Coordinates of C-alpha atoms and ligand atoms in Angstrom, one line a residue:
M1 CA 382.5 44.5 84.8
K2 CA 381.2 42.9 88.0
I3 CA 377.6 41.7 87.9
R4 CA 376.1 43.6 90.9
K5 CA 372.5 44.0 90.1
A6 CA 369.7 41.5 89.5
V7 CA 366.2 41.9 88.1
I8 CA 363.4 39.6 89.2
P9 CA 360.2 40.3 87.2
V10 CA 357.2 39.1 89.1
A11 CA 354.4 41.0 87.4
G12 CA 353.0 38.1 85.4
L13 CA 349.5 36.9 85.9
G14 CA 350.3 33.3 87.0
T15 CA 347.5 31.8 85.1
R16 CA 348.9 28.3 85.3
F17 CA 348.4 28.4 89.0
L18 CA 344.9 29.8 89.3
P19 CA 342.9 30.0 91.5
A20 CA 345.8 30.2 94.0
T21 CA 347.2 33.2 92.2
K22 CA 344.0 35.2 92.0
A23 CA 344.9 37.4 95.0
S24 CA 348.3 36.1 96.1
P25 CA 351.5 36.2 94.2
K26 CA 352.7 32.9 92.7
E27 CA 356.2 33.8 94.0
M28 CA 355.0 33.6 97.6
L29 CA 353.9 29.9 97.2
P30 CA 356.0 28.0 99.7
L31 CA 358.2 25.1 99.0
V32 CA 357.8 23.4 102.4
D33 CA 358.1 26.6 104.5
K34 CA 359.9 29.1 102.3
P35 CA 358.4 31.2 99.5
L36 CA 359.7 30.5 96.0
I37 CA 361.1 34.0 95.7
Q38 CA 363.3 33.5 98.8
Y39 CA 365.0 30.6 97.2
V40 CA 365.7 32.8 94.2
V41 CA 367.0 35.7 96.3
E42 CA 369.2 33.3 98.3
E43 CA 370.7 32.1 95.0
A44 CA 371.3 35.7 93.9
K45 CA 373.1 36.5 97.2
A46 CA 375.2 33.3 97.0
S47 CA 376.2 34.3 93.5
G48 CA 377.5 37.7 94.7
I49 CA 374.6 39.9 93.7
E50 CA 374.4 43.1 95.8
E51 CA 371.1 44.7 94.7
I52 CA 367.9 43.2 93.6
I53 CA 365.3 45.0 91.6
I54 CA 361.9 43.4 91.8
V55 CA 359.5 44.4 89.0
T56 CA 356.1 44.0 90.7
G57 CA 352.5 44.4 89.6
R58 CA 349.1 44.5 91.1
G59 CA 348.5 42.1 94.0
K60 CA 352.2 41.5 94.7
R61 CA 352.6 43.6 97.8
A62 CA 353.2 40.5 100.0
I63 CA 356.6 40.2 98.3
E64 CA 357.7 43.6 99.5
D65 CA 356.4 42.8 103.0
H66 CA 358.3 39.5 103.0
F67 CA 361.7 41.2 102.5
D68 CA 360.9 44.1 104.8
S69 CA 361.6 44.0 108.5
S70 CA 358.6 43.0 110.6
V71 CA 358.9 44.8 113.9
E72 CA 355.9 43.3 115.7
L73 CA 356.8 39.7 114.7
E74 CA 360.4 40.3 115.8
Y75 CA 359.3 41.6 119.1
E76 CA 356.9 38.7 119.7
L77 CA 359.6 36.2 118.9
F78 CA 362.0 38.0 121.2
E79 CA 359.5 37.9 124.0
K80 CA 358.9 34.2 123.5
K81 CA 362.6 33.6 123.4
R82 CA 362.4 32.0 120.0
F83 CA 365.9 33.3 119.1
D84 CA 366.4 30.7 116.3
L85 CA 363.3 31.9 114.4
L86 CA 364.1 35.6 115.2
E87 CA 367.5 35.2 113.6
E88 CA 366.0 33.6 110.5
I89 CA 363.3 36.3 110.2
K90 CA 365.9 39.1 110.6
N91 CA 368.2 37.5 108.0
I92 CA 365.5 37.6 105.4
S93 CA 365.2 41.4 105.5
N94 CA 369.0 41.9 105.7
M95 CA 370.0 39.6 102.8
V96 CA 370.6 42.2 100.1
T97 CA 369.4 45.7 99.1
F98 CA 366.0 45.7 97.4
A99 CA 364.5 48.2 95.0
Y100 CA 361.0 47.9 93.6
T101 CA 359.4 49.2 90.5
R102 CA 356.1 48.5 89.0
Q103 CA 355.0 47.2 85.6
K104 CA 351.5 48.8 85.3
K105 CA 350.2 46.2 82.9
A106 CA 351.5 42.7 82.1
L107 CA 352.9 43.5 78.7
G108 CA 355.4 40.7 78.6
L109 CA 358.7 39.7 80.1
G110 CA 360.7 42.0 77.8
H111 CA 358.5 44.9 78.9
A112 CA 359.0 44.0 82.6
I113 CA 362.7 44.0 82.2
L114 CA 362.5 47.4 80.4
C115 CA 360.7 48.8 83.5
A116 CA 363.9 48.1 85.5
E117 CA 366.2 50.2 83.2
P118 CA 366.2 53.4 85.3
I119 CA 367.4 51.4 88.3
V120 CA 369.9 49.1 86.5
G121 CA 371.5 51.9 84.4
N122 CA 374.2 51.2 82.0
E123 CA 375.8 48.0 83.3
P124 CA 375.4 44.3 82.7
F125 CA 372.9 42.7 85.0
A126 CA 371.4 39.4 86.0
V127 CA 367.7 38.3 85.5
F128 CA 366.0 35.6 87.6
L129 CA 362.6 34.2 86.8
G130 CA 360.9 33.4 90.1
D131 CA 359.3 30.2 89.1
D132 CA 362.4 28.4 88.0
I133 CA 363.9 26.9 91.2
I134 CA 367.3 25.4 90.7
D135 CA 368.9 23.1 93.2
S136 CA 372.6 22.9 92.6
R137 CA 375.9 22.7 94.5
V138 CA 377.3 25.9 92.8
P139 CA 374.5 28.4 92.5
C140 CA 373.2 28.5 88.9
M141 CA 373.7 32.2 88.5
K142 CA 377.3 31.9 89.8
Q143 CA 377.9 29.4 87.0
L144 CA 376.6 32.0 84.5
I145 CA 378.7 34.7 86.0
D146 CA 381.8 32.5 85.5
V147 CA 381.0 32.1 81.8
Y148 CA 380.3 35.9 81.6
E149 CA 383.7 36.6 83.1
E150 CA 385.4 34.4 80.6
Y151 CA 383.6 35.3 77.4
H152 CA 382.3 38.9 78.2
G153 CA 378.9 38.6 76.5
S154 CA 375.4 38.0 77.6
V155 CA 374.8 34.5 79.0
I156 CA 371.6 32.4 79.0
A157 CA 371.1 29.4 81.2
I158 CA 370.3 26.3 79.2
Q159 CA 369.4 22.7 79.9
E160 CA 368.9 19.7 77.8
V161 CA 365.2 18.7 77.4
K162 CA 363.6 15.6 75.7
Q163 CA 363.1 16.2 72.0
K164 CA 359.3 16.0 72.4
E165 CA 359.5 18.8 74.9
T166 CA 361.1 21.5 72.7
K167 CA 357.7 23.0 72.0
S168 CA 357.4 24.2 75.5
Y169 CA 360.7 26.2 75.5
G170 CA 362.9 28.7 73.8
I171 CA 365.5 26.5 72.0
I172 CA 369.0 27.7 70.9
K173 CA 370.9 26.8 67.8
P174 CA 374.3 26.1 69.4
R175 CA 378.0 26.1 68.5
K176 CA 380.0 24.4 71.2
M177 CA 382.8 26.5 72.7
K178 CA 383.8 24.1 75.4
D179 CA 382.3 21.6 77.9
R180 CA 378.8 23.1 78.9
V181 CA 379.4 26.4 77.1
Y182 CA 377.9 27.2 73.7
K183 CA 377.8 30.3 71.4
V184 CA 374.1 31.0 70.6
L185 CA 373.7 31.2 66.8
D186 CA 369.9 31.6 66.9
L187 CA 366.9 31.3 69.2
V188 CA 363.7 29.7 68.3
E189 CA 360.6 30.1 70.5
K190 CA 358.7 26.8 71.2
P191 CA 359.6 24.9 68.0
E192 CA 358.0 21.6 67.1
P193 CA 360.4 18.7 67.8
T194 CA 361.1 18.2 64.1
K195 CA 361.9 21.9 63.6
A196 CA 364.0 22.4 66.7
P197 CA 367.7 23.4 66.1
S198 CA 368.8 21.4 69.2
N199 CA 367.3 20.2 72.5
L200 CA 369.0 22.9 74.5
A201 CA 366.3 24.9 76.2
V202 CA 366.4 28.3 77.7
I203 CA 365.8 28.4 81.5
G204 CA 365.0 31.4 83.6
R205 CA 368.4 32.8 84.4
Y206 CA 370.2 35.3 82.3
I207 CA 373.1 37.8 82.3
L208 CA 372.2 40.6 80.0
S209 CA 374.2 43.4 78.4
P210 CA 372.6 46.8 79.0
E211 CA 372.2 47.0 75.2
I212 CA 369.1 44.8 75.7
F213 CA 367.3 47.9 76.9
R214 CA 367.8 49.8 73.6
V215 CA 366.8 46.7 71.7
L216 CA 363.7 46.0 73.7
K217 CA 362.5 49.6 73.2
K218 CA 362.5 48.9 69.5
T219 CA 360.9 45.4 69.8
S220 CA 357.4 45.3 68.5
P221 CA 354.8 43.5 70.6
G222 CA 354.3 39.9 69.5
K223 CA 351.6 37.4 70.5
H224 CA 348.9 38.9 72.9
G225 CA 350.5 42.4 72.5
E226 CA 353.4 41.4 74.7
I227 CA 357.0 42.4 74.3
Q228 CA 359.0 39.1 74.4
L229 CA 362.5 38.9 75.8
T230 CA 363.2 36.2 73.2
D231 CA 362.5 38.7 70.4
G232 CA 364.8 41.2 72.0
L233 CA 367.6 38.6 72.4
K234 CA 367.2 37.6 68.7
T235 CA 367.9 41.2 67.7
L236 CA 370.8 41.5 70.2
L237 CA 372.3 38.4 68.7
K238 CA 372.9 40.3 65.4
E239 CA 375.0 42.9 67.3
E240 CA 376.7 41.0 70.2
N241 CA 377.7 37.5 71.2
I242 CA 375.4 35.6 73.4
Y243 CA 376.5 32.4 75.2
G244 CA 374.6 29.5 76.6
C245 CA 375.7 28.0 79.9
E246 CA 374.5 24.4 80.4
F247 CA 374.4 24.6 84.2
S248 CA 374.7 21.7 86.5
G249 CA 371.8 21.3 88.9
V250 CA 368.2 20.2 89.0
R251 CA 365.6 22.7 87.7
Y252 CA 362.0 22.7 88.8
D253 CA 359.3 24.6 87.0
A254 CA 357.5 25.7 90.2
G255 CA 355.1 27.9 88.2
D256 CA 353.4 24.8 86.9
K257 CA 351.3 22.6 89.2
L258 CA 353.1 19.3 88.6
G259 CA 356.5 21.0 88.7
F260 CA 355.6 22.6 92.0
L261 CA 354.5 19.3 93.5
K262 CA 357.7 17.6 92.4
A263 CA 359.8 20.4 93.9
T264 CA 357.8 20.2 97.2
V265 CA 358.2 16.5 97.6
E266 CA 362.0 16.6 96.8
F267 CA 362.7 19.6 99.0
A268 CA 360.8 18.1 101.8
L269 CA 362.6 14.7 101.5
K270 CA 365.9 16.6 101.8
R271 CA 365.0 18.4 105.0
K272 CA 366.7 17.1 108.1
D273 CA 363.7 17.9 110.3
L274 CA 361.1 16.4 108.0
G275 CA 362.7 14.1 105.5
K276 CA 362.7 10.8 107.4
E277 CA 359.1 11.0 108.6
F278 CA 357.9 12.3 105.2
K279 CA 359.6 9.4 103.4
K280 CA 358.0 6.9 105.8
Y281 CA 354.6 8.5 105.1
L282 CA 355.1 8.4 101.3
K283 CA 356.2 4.7 101.4
Q284 CA 353.1 3.6 103.3
L285 CA 350.8 5.2 100.7
D286 CA 349.2 2.5 98.7
L287 CA 350.0 3.9 95.3
Ligands
UTP1 P1 355.4 33.5 82.6 O1 354.5 33.8 81.5 O2 356.1 32.2 82.7 O3 354.7 33.7 84.0 O4 356.4 34.7 82.7 P2 353.3 34.2 84.4 O5 352.7 35.1 83.4 O6 353.5 34.7 85.8 O7 352.5 32.8 84.6 P3 351.6 32.0 83.6 O8 352.4 31.5 82.5 O9 350.5 32.9 83.3 O10 351.1 30.9 84.5 C1 357.8 34.5 83.1 C2 358.2 35.5 84.1 O11 358.0 36.8 83.6 C3 357.2 37.6 84.5 C4 356.4 36.6 85.3 O12 356.1 37.1 86.6 C5 357.3 35.4 85.4 O13 358.2 35.5 86.5 N1 356.4 38.5 83.7 C6 355.7 38.0 82.7 C7 356.3 39.8 84.1 O14 356.9 40.3 85.1 N2 355.5 40.6 83.3 C8 354.8 40.2 82.3 O15 354.1 41.0 81.6 C9 354.9 38.9 81.9

């Protein structure tokens, strides 16, 4: 079955990026001049996704406005003959079809995904976490879709991390199927390096079977009263195959201050209009 729909949960509190996220959504932080969530939506579109369901929460209205048409702005740009910008602004609202639903309380990623069930229905779907920005030749989600089409099971994006970093990620116990593809035998949330079953970490891109909804409904809240997606996936593993796709590309954790800074510098250096000047500036800094 074709993967047509994607869920982007954005109802988290963004505590790692306070105070910036007190009244503005973390997903609207710009990498150079484009909000994080637009990079994610562009990846979804380039992977063949037709409909995006954004699970929002309080204080996230700017995201809806960003993907809506902006009549006054379009008129002003037209009047000023800024046709290049006008085209760009119009494209943002015409990219894909958007649907919005609300998670009333931040009860965890698993709960946020459950909120999208009435719109997703009974079909496999993609999930994108907005703070994982992935720079790759082939869009990361397209790489997952290719694995899904070959193996017909849920697929999780994975990436090798340093052994000492396992305690910051969900880690899979893998069985290699072929180059860059693993069958997931188990999932362990944030293990100490000595207890980690591998150094293959779960990154914020998934293709999930609709069975996940049934499983999440039965998943009891874990830490801080939140329903964790990892707990749901662990249950799903007992019933269905889940695969890990070790995607090629560079991933930035843009929801973390240092990760965000690294992404900003690298994306700016790659820009045709800014890169050269910016590099010159960085070089002359007396570091
Ligand atoms: P995170 O826990 O990484 O993000 O959740 P956060 O809560 O926004 O940020 P920090 O950790 O407090 O700094 C992963 C993803 O799940 C969404 C978040 O918006 C993020 O995209 N999420 C999390 C929800 O939509 N609802 C929740 O209840 C929890």
